[in-house]
Amino acid sequence: MSNNFNRDRRRELSTVGRFAISSLILCATAARADVQLLDTDDFGFSVGGAVLEDYTRSQDLIAKGYDFEQWSTRRASVEAKLEFGKRINLELELAWDEDEQVFAWRDAYLDFDLPDRWRIAAGKMKQNFGLTGSSSLKNLLTLERPMAGELLNLERAPGVYVEKGFDNALAEVGYFRAENDDGDIINSYIGRFVLSGEGDDYWHTGLSLSSQDYNGSNYRVKSRAETSVLSNFLESEKIKADRVDSWGGDAVWQRDRLSLIGEVNGTRVISPLEGDRHYDGVSAQLSWFLTPDQHRFDDGKFSSFRPAGTHAVELVGSWGMLDAFSKGDGFQANSTSLGVNYYYGRKIKLMGELSWFETTQGEYQGNEGMTMQIRMQYRF
């Protein structure tokens, strides 16, 4: 393991530690307030986790006439939740990093459930943007998130979230200190608003906004082409950016066994040195259960699915487009896929997906191919 990696890991742990200490101070302050947050007679502890194993076979995807197949561990993680009374939780997730061959903290944050549907979270956690970007990979319809979301380099990072719930709406804002590929600190400001309704049908619409201060650091678009093993398969050139502003809209309509989902994203890269760039992406997904089941949504996110009976079978179709081509640089690509998901209780999920991919602009123009992916997911 390199010295650089050790320094980066120590810096990450130090940053997470500072946020954890700040959260504990906030916890102590809140516990002394008029509203009792901490009941010393009510503590709890729970542990769980998940293992996601993938098999991928591609034909003609990387270069004409080149095929490959691969088994890989997409995710292996252990999650723990410590409850300090009824309103304060410590959320932890430790996961295996396949690239670095070490265990690393994905989540480590304190969550404060305050009166009047206020919520504060502080520590290392996900930056919520859009429906699929805010939802856990374990709960999605497809094996990977749509390409449209890869315009946003919103990795897990130390930060603070403030959330306010209403009868049919949710608003949240956050601040994060993330890093780009070069290790430069990127200040990220993010917000999301979701409006929902439920009667005979369920629906929701969401709006997400993000602004990231790059201050001359490098920004680039990277895509895995919706295939788990093709990390950074498509890349744009690095751009020295002052700021990166993004917006996103998502919508869901659900009736009985049918769910329709759409997302659209736009990004503006502000670079006085190299010229501004404008990128956009769009995706659409359709789900139909062959069994009497339907997906559940909570606060504008996919919730963990549990069949009405012992098992459930779902058909999924999706289409996505990512246009990251600007000023003669970058790429434009689209993907279409058909899949089948099988659920046995809450713990077991089997996914099979056949995708067709095509690059229409940029360095990889004309590259197209088929990919078959199978995932075996087990939750404990």
XYZ file of N, CA and C in Angstrom, residues 53-294:
726
model
N -22.875 -9.988 -6.043
C -21.945 -10.658 -6.946
C -22.466 -10.536 -8.379
N -21.590 -10.114 -9.304
C -21.976 -9.876 -10.694
C -21.234 -10.793 -11.654
N -21.955 -11.208 -12.681
C -21.339 -11.853 -13.848
C -21.650 -10.984 -15.056
N -20.623 -10.622 -15.823
C -20.783 -9.747 -16.984
C -20.150 -10.392 -18.210
N -20.889 -10.390 -19.310
C -20.338 -10.824 -20.594
C -20.693 -9.778 -21.643
N -19.676 -9.241 -22.300
C -19.869 -8.206 -23.313
C -19.374 -8.702 -24.668
N -20.050 -8.244 -25.702
C -19.686 -8.601 -27.071
C -19.562 -7.326 -27.895
N -18.357 -7.108 -28.442
C -18.089 -5.974 -29.329
C -18.244 -4.622 -28.647
N -18.219 -4.579 -27.314
C -18.488 -3.309 -26.636
C -17.272 -2.405 -26.607
N -16.097 -2.918 -26.266
C -14.916 -2.074 -26.160
C -14.281 -1.818 -27.527
N -14.185 -2.816 -28.332
C -13.671 -2.655 -29.693
C -14.288 -3.750 -30.550
N -14.466 -3.479 -31.820
C -15.120 -4.441 -32.704
C -14.378 -5.769 -32.684
N -15.093 -6.831 -32.408
C -14.489 -8.146 -32.381
C -13.873 -8.525 -31.057
N -13.980 -7.652 -30.015
C -13.389 -7.947 -28.717
C -14.502 -8.313 -27.740
N -14.447 -9.497 -27.155
C -15.416 -9.957 -26.186
C -14.723 -10.192 -24.852
N -15.482 -10.116 -23.735
C -14.913 -10.476 -22.450
C -16.029 -10.924 -21.516
N -15.659 -11.685 -20.508
C -16.577 -12.065 -19.445
C -15.837 -12.017 -18.118
N -16.579 -11.709 -17.051
C -15.914 -11.478 -15.780
C -16.892 -11.673 -14.623
N -16.414 -12.304 -13.555
C -17.103 -12.326 -12.278
C -16.497 -11.230 -11.408
N -17.326 -10.538 -10.656
C -16.815 -9.471 -9.796
C -17.744 -9.281 -8.603
N -17.177 -8.760 -7.523
C -17.961 -8.388 -6.344
C -18.311 -6.913 -6.458
N -19.571 -6.626 -6.734
C -19.992 -5.229 -6.882
C -20.065 -4.530 -5.535
N -20.475 -5.250 -4.514
C -20.568 -4.643 -3.183
C -20.519 -5.731 -2.132
N -19.767 -5.505 -1.093
C -19.765 -6.361 0.090
C -19.626 -5.435 1.289
N -20.660 -5.338 2.093
C -20.653 -4.328 3.150
C -21.336 -4.841 4.406
N -20.945 -4.241 5.523
C -21.580 -4.483 6.815
C -22.099 -3.151 7.319
N -23.351 -3.134 7.751
C -23.987 -1.913 8.228
C -24.378 -2.068 9.688
N -24.209 -1.004 10.447
C -24.580 -1.017 11.861
C -25.330 0.263 12.201
N -26.284 0.121 13.099
C -27.072 1.269 13.545
C -27.149 1.243 15.064
N -26.687 2.313 15.681
C -26.751 2.469 17.135
C -27.778 3.540 17.458
N -28.759 3.176 18.280
C -29.837 4.092 18.631
C -29.617 4.620 20.042
N -29.438 5.930 20.146
C -29.280 6.591 21.432
C -30.599 7.276 21.767
N -31.503 6.532 22.378
C -32.833 7.061 22.588
C -33.656 6.920 21.325
N -34.731 7.678 21.232
C -35.670 7.554 20.119
C -35.346 8.481 18.955
N -34.431 9.423 19.137
C -34.249 10.461 18.116
C -32.809 10.600 17.623
N -31.873 9.868 18.161
C -30.478 10.008 17.752
C -29.936 8.645 17.347
N -29.416 8.567 16.119
C -28.862 7.326 15.597
C -27.453 7.564 15.075
N -26.599 6.575 15.241
C -25.283 6.551 14.602
C -25.336 5.493 13.506
N -25.148 5.922 12.244
C -25.225 5.035 11.087
C -23.811 4.770 10.569
N -23.464 3.483 10.423
C -22.142 3.082 9.960
C -22.274 2.063 8.838
N -21.418 2.185 7.823
C -21.335 1.171 6.767
C -19.872 0.991 6.375
N -19.383 -0.218 6.545
C -18.014 -0.577 6.191
C -18.072 -1.507 4.987
N -17.358 -1.158 3.905
C -17.457 -1.914 2.658
C -16.080 -2.239 2.106
N -16.024 -3.328 1.349
C -14.798 -3.752 0.703
C -14.553 -2.913 -0.534
N -13.362 -2.286 -0.624
C -12.960 -1.495 -1.776
C -12.193 -2.402 -2.729
N -12.829 -2.761 -3.855
C -12.228 -3.709 -4.791
C -10.955 -3.156 -5.419
N -10.920 -1.838 -5.681
C -9.747 -1.237 -6.325
C -8.533 -1.217 -5.394
N -8.741 -0.807 -4.142
C -7.633 -0.676 -3.197
C -7.397 -1.941 -2.374
N -8.332 -2.917 -2.464
C -8.219 -4.167 -1.713
C -8.138 -3.921 -0.204
N -8.984 -3.023 0.269
C -9.071 -2.745 1.702
C -10.539 -2.485 2.049
N -10.853 -2.560 3.344
C -12.157 -2.128 3.818
C -12.112 -0.616 4.039
N -13.195 0.053 3.682
C -13.252 1.509 3.823
C -14.643 1.910 4.310
N -14.688 3.029 5.033
C -15.975 3.534 5.520
C -16.722 4.204 4.372
N -17.911 3.695 4.082
C -18.801 4.373 3.129
C -19.660 5.408 3.856
N -20.210 5.006 4.987
C -21.037 5.899 5.798
C -20.534 5.898 7.225
N -20.520 7.065 7.841
C -20.214 7.205 9.265
C -20.772 8.551 9.705
N -22.031 8.546 10.144
C -22.670 9.832 10.454
C -23.691 9.671 11.572
N -23.953 10.786 12.241
C -24.996 10.869 13.259
C -26.249 11.462 12.646
N -27.391 10.895 13.014
C -28.688 11.301 12.464
C -29.581 11.740 13.612
N -30.068 12.986 13.545
C -30.920 13.554 14.593
C -32.331 13.718 14.044
N -33.272 12.979 14.602
C -34.683 13.077 14.225
C -35.363 14.045 15.182
N -35.582 15.276 14.722
C -36.056 16.347 15.584
C -37.574 16.498 15.481
N -38.194 17.186 16.438
C -39.646 17.414 16.372
C -40.044 18.209 15.129
N -41.338 18.137 14.817
C -41.931 18.854 13.681
C -41.311 18.427 12.356
N -40.842 17.161 12.298
C -40.330 16.558 11.070
C -39.074 17.238 10.547
N -38.281 17.771 11.447
C -36.949 18.250 11.109
C -35.958 17.100 11.303
N -34.912 17.099 10.510
C -33.872 16.073 10.616
C -32.533 16.703 10.275
N -31.499 16.356 11.049
C -30.131 16.810 10.790
C -29.226 15.592 10.771
N -28.364 15.506 9.767
C -27.370 14.432 9.690
C -26.002 15.059 9.474
N -24.981 14.506 10.152
C -23.627 15.050 10.042
C -22.619 13.907 10.076
N -21.666 13.947 9.132
C -20.648 12.924 9.025
C -20.401 12.590 7.570
N -19.843 11.417 7.309
C -19.602 10.984 5.933
C -20.824 10.220 5.438
N -21.380 10.640 4.271
C -22.617 10.043 3.778
C -22.811 10.397 2.310
N -23.905 9.894 1.763
C -24.254 10.118 0.365
C -24.738 11.547 0.145
N -24.398 12.119 -1.027
C -24.944 13.401 -1.446
C -26.172 13.108 -2.315
N -27.354 13.427 -1.810
C -28.598 13.077 -2.482
C -28.877 14.003 -3.662
N -29.049 13.391 -4.841
C -29.377 14.162 -6.039
C -30.214 13.264 -6.948
N -31.467 13.645 -7.186
C -32.337 12.857 -8.047
C -32.830 11.590 -7.376
N -33.702 10.862 -8.067
C -34.277 9.646 -7.508
C -33.260 8.521 -7.402
N -32.648 8.125 -8.521
C -31.720 6.998 -8.486
C -30.412 7.366 -7.783
N -30.005 8.640 -7.862
C -28.796 9.067 -7.175
C -28.950 9.089 -5.665
N -30.182 9.268 -5.176
C -30.431 9.301 -3.732
C -30.740 7.924 -3.164
N -31.122 6.983 -4.026
C -31.539 5.649 -3.582
C -30.344 4.706 -3.486
N -30.484 3.710 -2.637
C -29.448 2.693 -2.507
C -29.403 1.826 -3.762
N -28.190 1.435 -4.153
C -28.014 0.548 -5.303
C -28.784 -0.754 -5.117
N -28.934 -1.206 -3.882
C -29.616 -2.468 -3.591
C -31.106 -2.422 -3.919
N -31.676 -1.207 -4.013
C -33.119 -1.068 -4.199
C -33.526 -0.684 -5.621
N -32.566 -0.510 -6.528
C -32.874 -0.013 -7.862
C -33.491 -1.091 -8.749
N -34.118 -0.649 -9.858
C -34.712 -1.559 -10.839
C -33.638 -2.217 -11.694
N -32.573 -1.477 -11.996
C -31.502 -1.946 -12.878
C -30.226 -2.184 -12.079
N -29.260 -2.889 -12.697
C -28.028 -3.212 -11.981
C -27.214 -1.973 -11.654
N -27.217 -0.985 -12.554
C -26.455 0.242 -12.354
C -27.362 1.452 -12.532
N -26.923 2.587 -12.003
C -27.680 3.823 -12.167
C -27.593 4.305 -13.616
N -28.597 5.060 -14.085
C -28.572 5.563 -15.463
C -27.358 6.450 -15.733
N -26.903 6.464 -16.992
C -25.751 7.281 -17.373
C -25.976 8.759 -17.103
N -27.225 9.206 -17.176
C -27.512 10.630 -17.017
C -26.987 11.185 -15.700
N -26.956 10.358 -14.656
C -26.490 10.821 -13.361
C -24.990 10.935 -13.242
N -24.247 10.456 -14.243
C -22.785 10.469 -14.152
C -22.180 11.809 -14.544
N -23.038 12.777 -14.874
C -22.548 14.146 -15.042
C -22.098 14.724 -13.703
N -22.632 14.181 -12.628
C -22.401 14.746 -11.307
C -21.365 13.923 -10.564
N -20.253 14.542 -10.234
C -19.226 13.866 -9.434
C -19.543 14.065 -7.956
N -20.646 13.441 -7.534
C -21.112 13.615 -6.161
C -20.864 12.332 -5.373
N -19.620 12.113 -5.013
C -19.267 10.935 -4.239
C -19.619 11.155 -2.760
N -19.645 10.053 -2.011
C -19.819 10.179 -0.569
C -18.707 11.053 0.005
N -19.064 11.893 0.981
C -18.089 12.832 1.525
C -18.560 13.314 2.892
N -17.656 13.862 3.718
C -18.069 14.474 4.980
C -18.929 15.705 4.720
N -20.008 15.825 5.472
C -20.888 16.962 5.273
C -22.007 17.008 6.288
N -22.922 17.935 6.073
C -24.071 18.152 6.958
C -25.325 18.296 6.098
N -26.389 17.596 6.499
C -27.691 17.706 5.845
C -28.718 18.256 6.831
N -29.613 19.112 6.322
C -30.773 19.567 7.084
C -32.002 19.267 6.240
N -32.977 18.592 6.846
C -34.168 18.149 6.115
C -35.423 18.578 6.857
N -36.451 18.952 6.090
C -37.747 19.313 6.660
C -38.842 18.575 5.899
N -39.658 17.829 6.632
C -40.752 17.098 6.021
C -42.074 17.829 6.185
N -42.940 17.694 5.179
C -44.287 18.253 5.207
C -45.273 17.110 4.919
N -46.570 17.422 4.852
C -47.560 16.377 4.627
C -47.318 15.637 3.320
N -47.079 16.381 2.230
C -46.878 15.757 0.921
C -45.612 16.256 0.244
N -44.648 16.694 1.037
C -43.434 17.254 0.442
C -42.248 17.053 1.380
N -41.068 17.206 0.797
C -39.818 17.096 1.541
C -38.821 18.077 0.953
N -38.123 18.806 1.819
C -37.072 19.720 1.380
C -35.805 19.419 2.168
N -34.655 19.410 1.473
C -33.389 19.164 2.157
C -32.280 19.981 1.499
N -31.344 20.434 2.312
C -30.169 21.154 1.834
C -28.955 20.577 2.541
N -27.792 20.659 1.866
C -26.590 20.100 2.458
C -25.333 20.803 2.003
N -24.281 20.634 2.798
C -22.950 21.135 2.472
C -21.959 20.003 2.683
N -21.046 19.809 1.688
C -20.073 18.718 1.753
C -18.696 19.213 1.330
N -17.690 18.549 1.871
C -16.307 18.774 1.450
C -15.819 17.484 0.803
N -15.882 17.447 -0.510
C -15.525 16.253 -1.264
C -14.138 16.428 -1.874
N -13.688 15.396 -2.608
C -12.407 15.441 -3.305
C -12.598 14.992 -4.745
N -11.819 15.593 -5.669
C -11.805 15.094 -7.037
C -10.729 14.013 -7.178
N -10.509 13.560 -8.400
C -9.540 12.469 -8.611
C -8.115 12.859 -8.226
N -7.816 14.159 -8.252
C -6.470 14.634 -7.934
C -6.281 14.929 -6.446
N -7.306 14.693 -5.645
C -7.206 14.945 -4.215
C -7.488 16.375 -3.812
N -7.961 17.225 -4.740
C -8.299 18.608 -4.408
C -9.654 18.659 -3.698
N -9.773 19.543 -2.707
C -11.010 19.692 -1.959
C -12.029 20.470 -2.795
N -13.233 19.911 -2.902
C -14.329 20.534 -3.646
C -15.465 20.805 -2.668
N -15.798 22.086 -2.483
C -16.942 22.443 -1.647
C -18.216 22.264 -2.447
N -19.140 21.484 -1.900
C -20.356 21.128 -2.619
C -21.582 21.601 -1.837
N -22.474 22.328 -2.519
C -23.729 22.801 -1.941
C -24.860 22.131 -2.725
N -25.774 21.477 -2.018
C -26.748 20.644 -2.698
C -28.114 20.782 -2.033
N -29.167 20.662 -2.836
C -30.522 20.750 -2.298
C -31.488 19.926 -3.131
N -32.559 19.463 -2.501
C -33.566 18.671 -3.201
C -34.933 18.959 -2.612
N -35.949 19.025 -3.502
C -37.342 19.222 -3.086
C -38.191 18.177 -3.790
N -39.037 17.483 -3.030
C -39.883 16.420 -3.573
C -41.325 16.685 -3.172
N -42.231 16.608 -4.147
C -43.667 16.735 -3.925
C -44.315 15.425 -4.338
N -45.161 14.850 -3.485
C -45.734 13.527 -3.760
C -47.222 13.502 -3.441
N -47.901 12.494 -3.997
C -49.318 12.284 -3.738
C -49.644 10.810 -3.832
N -50.632 10.378 -3.068
C -50.971 8.964 -3.052
C -52.467 8.806 -2.868
N -53.099 8.093 -3.793
C -54.507 7.747 -3.730
C -54.676 6.429 -4.431
N -55.436 6.417 -5.534
C -55.481 5.222 -6.374
C -54.118 4.986 -7.023
N -53.410 6.088 -7.321
C -52.074 6.019 -7.904
C -51.088 6.705 -6.956
N -49.824 6.309 -7.097
C -48.760 7.043 -6.399
C -48.000 7.856 -7.432
N -47.613 9.084 -7.072
C -46.792 9.900 -7.961
C -45.884 10.787 -7.111
N -44.776 11.169 -7.690
C -43.974 12.228 -7.088
C -43.145 12.916 -8.158
N -42.816 14.159 -7.904
C -41.896 14.926 -8.738
C -40.823 15.519 -7.841
N -39.607 15.560 -8.359
C -38.507 16.076 -7.563
C -37.629 17.029 -8.350
N -37.066 17.998 -7.664
C -36.120 18.948 -8.255
C -34.865 18.955 -7.405
N -33.703 18.763 -8.043
C -32.419 18.773 -7.343
C -31.518 19.848 -7.924
N -30.752 20.516 -7.061
C -29.813 21.562 -7.469
C -28.482 21.330 -6.768
N -27.396 21.610 -7.484
C -26.064 21.442 -6.901
C -25.125 22.499 -7.462
N -24.255 23.022 -6.608
C -23.196 23.934 -7.036
C -21.916 23.508 -6.343
N -20.855 23.303 -7.139
C -19.575 22.847 -6.601
C -18.482 23.852 -6.936
N -17.735 24.273 -5.917
C -16.622 25.202 -6.094
C -15.357 24.408 -6.409
N -14.887 24.499 -7.664
C -13.675 23.798 -8.058
C -12.426 24.671 -7.918
N -12.583 25.998 -8.059
C -11.458 26.932 -7.861
C -10.220 26.555 -8.669
N -10.430 26.219 -9.946
C -9.317 25.891 -10.825
C -8.906 24.435 -10.817
N -9.574 23.582 -10.035
C -9.268 22.148 -10.025
C -9.887 21.468 -11.245
N -9.511 20.218 -11.459
C -9.931 19.501 -12.652
C -11.301 18.835 -12.468
N -12.131 18.988 -13.509
C -13.428 18.312 -13.584
C -13.448 17.472 -14.850
N -14.047 16.282 -14.766
C -14.233 15.470 -15.950
C -15.458 14.583 -15.760
N -16.046 14.185 -16.885
C -17.174 13.266 -16.866
C -16.630 11.856 -17.063
N -17.061 10.920 -16.215
C -16.647 9.521 -16.319
C -17.896 8.652 -16.289
N -17.939 7.663 -17.181
C -19.103 6.790 -17.261
C -18.682 5.330 -17.326
N -19.430 4.472 -16.625
C -19.227 3.029 -16.704
C -20.182 2.388 -17.712
N -20.885 3.227 -18.490
C -21.799 2.751 -19.533
C -22.828 1.769 -18.962
N -23.260 2.021 -17.726
C -24.276 1.217 -17.055
C -23.869 -0.250 -16.936
N -22.550 -0.508 -16.892
C -22.010 -1.858 -16.748
C -21.018 -1.836 -15.590
N -21.219 -2.709 -14.603
C -20.497 -2.585 -13.341
C -18.981 -2.653 -13.492
N -18.466 -3.512 -14.374
C -17.014 -3.715 -14.448
C -16.310 -2.701 -15.338
N -17.058 -1.865 -16.056
C -16.443 -0.906 -16.981
C -16.287 0.454 -16.310
N -15.589 0.473 -15.180
C -15.360 1.730 -14.482
C -14.546 2.687 -15.364
N -15.032 3.931 -15.501
C -14.364 4.957 -16.319
C -14.197 4.503 -17.773
N -15.147 3.738 -18.284
C -15.082 3.267 -19.667
C -15.093 4.447 -20.642
N -15.934 5.442 -20.385
C -15.994 6.658 -21.190
C -15.541 7.826 -20.334
N -14.658 8.662 -20.890
C -14.151 9.805 -20.144
C -14.024 11.016 -21.058
N -14.300 12.175 -20.484
C -13.995 13.420 -21.179
C -12.601 13.891 -20.756
N -12.072 14.885 -21.445
C -10.810 15.480 -21.025
C -11.006 16.242 -19.715
N -9.923 16.392 -18.959
C -9.997 17.187 -17.737
C -10.142 18.660 -18.089
N -11.001 19.346 -17.346
C -11.267 20.763 -17.557
C -10.970 21.507 -16.257
N -10.168 22.560 -16.325
C -9.905 23.376 -15.137
C -11.099 24.292 -14.924
N -11.892 23.976 -13.928
C -13.173 24.650 -13.720
C -13.125 25.556 -12.498
N -13.865 26.648 -12.591
C -14.082 27.488 -11.418
C -15.265 26.964 -10.602
N -16.331 26.578 -11.340
C -17.542 26.114 -10.654
C -18.293 25.162 -11.580
N -19.005 24.213 -10.990
C -19.841 23.282 -11.736
C -21.242 23.337 -11.143
N -22.209 23.780 -11.939
C -23.601 23.894 -11.502
C -24.444 22.836 -12.193
N -25.298 22.166 -11.433
C -26.136 21.108 -11.990
C -27.573 21.243 -11.503
N -28.480 20.767 -12.313
C -29.885 20.673 -11.928
C -30.431 19.336 -12.413
N -31.458 18.858 -11.741
C -32.039 17.574 -12.126
C -33.509 17.518 -11.760
N -34.273 16.858 -12.591
C -35.689 16.630 -12.320
C -35.997 15.148 -12.399
N -36.859 14.670 -11.520
C -37.280 13.270 -11.582
C -38.777 13.182 -11.329
N -39.406 12.156 -11.903
C -40.846 11.970 -11.763
C -41.153 10.476 -11.728
N -42.142 10.107 -10.915
C -42.589 8.718 -10.779
C -44.108 8.690 -10.852
N -44.648 7.730 -11.604
C -46.090 7.455 -11.598
C -46.274 5.960 -11.460
N -47.121 5.557 -10.527
C -47.294 4.141 -10.239
C -48.778 3.810 -10.078
N -49.196 2.759 -10.768
C -50.557 2.239 -10.617
C -50.489 0.721 -10.531
N -50.932 0.176 -9.429
C -50.896 -1.271 -9.199
C -49.480 -1.811 -9.451
N -49.337 -2.708 -10.457
C -48.044 -3.364 -10.711
C -47.121 -2.552 -11.610
N -47.618 -1.463 -12.180
C -46.856 -0.679 -13.162
C -46.204 0.532 -12.516
N -44.928 0.741 -12.818
C -44.209 1.952 -12.388
C -43.512 2.567 -13.593
N -43.660 3.881 -13.759
C -42.976 4.636 -14.803
C -42.100 5.689 -14.130
N -40.835 5.768 -14.545
C -39.862 6.641 -13.894
C -39.084 7.401 -14.956
N -38.916 8.695 -14.775
C -38.123 9.512 -15.690
C -37.219 10.469 -14.931
N -36.026 10.694 -15.481
C -35.097 11.650 -14.889
C -34.404 12.433 -15.992
N -34.111 13.698 -15.716
C -33.363 14.537 -16.638
C -32.368 15.363 -15.836
N -31.154 15.494 -16.349
C -30.094 16.234 -15.652
C -29.410 17.199 -16.612
N -28.975 18.327 -16.097
C -28.201 19.286 -16.868
C -27.044 19.809 -16.036
N -25.888 20.021 -16.665
C -24.693 20.498 -15.960
C -24.009 21.588 -16.778
N -23.590 22.637 -16.099
C -22.812 23.706 -16.711
C -21.465 23.787 -16.012
N -20.402 23.620 -16.776
C -19.040 23.723 -16.249
C -18.513 25.113 -16.594
N -18.229 25.912 -15.589
C -17.756 27.279 -15.791
C -16.239 27.282 -15.722
N -15.589 27.566 -16.874
C -14.133 27.526 -16.979
C -13.649 28.713 -17.792
N -13.202 29.816 -17.147
C -12.687 30.969 -17.895
C -11.465 30.616 -18.747
N -10.676 29.633 -18.319
C -9.467 29.287 -19.061
C -9.763 28.487 -20.320
N -10.673 27.544 -20.254
C -10.906 26.620 -21.362
C -12.282 26.746 -21.993
N -13.094 27.679 -21.507
C -14.435 27.863 -22.056
C -15.457 27.019 -21.324
N -16.671 27.558 -21.207
C -17.726 26.850 -20.488
C -18.217 25.652 -21.292
N -18.690 24.642 -20.578
C -19.271 23.450 -21.197
C -20.697 23.271 -20.695
N -21.550 22.702 -21.558
C -22.925 22.395 -21.201
C -23.186 20.930 -21.534
N -23.570 20.148 -20.532
C -23.853 18.727 -20.706
C -25.276 18.435 -20.235
N -25.862 17.370 -20.757
C -27.182 16.957 -20.279
C -27.380 15.461 -20.468
N -28.376 14.927 -19.772
C -28.684 13.508 -19.855
C -30.133 13.272 -19.502
N -30.684 12.154 -19.965
C -32.079 11.814 -19.704
C -32.200 10.295 -19.605
N -33.139 9.831 -18.811
C -33.361 8.385 -18.686
C -34.837 8.114 -18.435
N -35.287 6.915 -18.826
C -36.666 6.477 -18.600
C -36.637 4.996 -18.231
N -37.464 4.620 -17.262
C -37.535 3.229 -16.820
C -38.991 2.808 -16.664
N -39.258 1.541 -16.946
C -40.590 0.963 -16.811
C -40.467 -0.355 -16.054
N -41.356 -0.544 -15.085
C -41.368 -1.775 -14.298
C -42.779 -2.352 -14.285
N -42.878 -3.688 -14.485
C -44.163 -4.382 -14.424
C -43.973 -5.688 -13.664
N -44.729 -5.860 -12.585
C -44.652 -7.085 -11.797
C -45.604 -8.137 -12.355
N -45.106 -9.347 -12.519
C -45.950 -10.478 -12.900
C -46.711 -11.024 -11.700
N -46.270 -10.677 -10.516
C -46.934 -11.044 -9.265
C -47.639 -9.809 -8.704
N -48.574 -9.979 -7.770
C -49.320 -8.823 -7.239
C -48.473 -7.985 -6.280
N -47.491 -7.282 -6.839
C -46.557 -6.489 -6.039
C -46.370 -5.121 -6.666
N -45.764 -4.238 -5.918
C -45.355 -2.923 -6.419
C -44.230 -2.385 -5.551
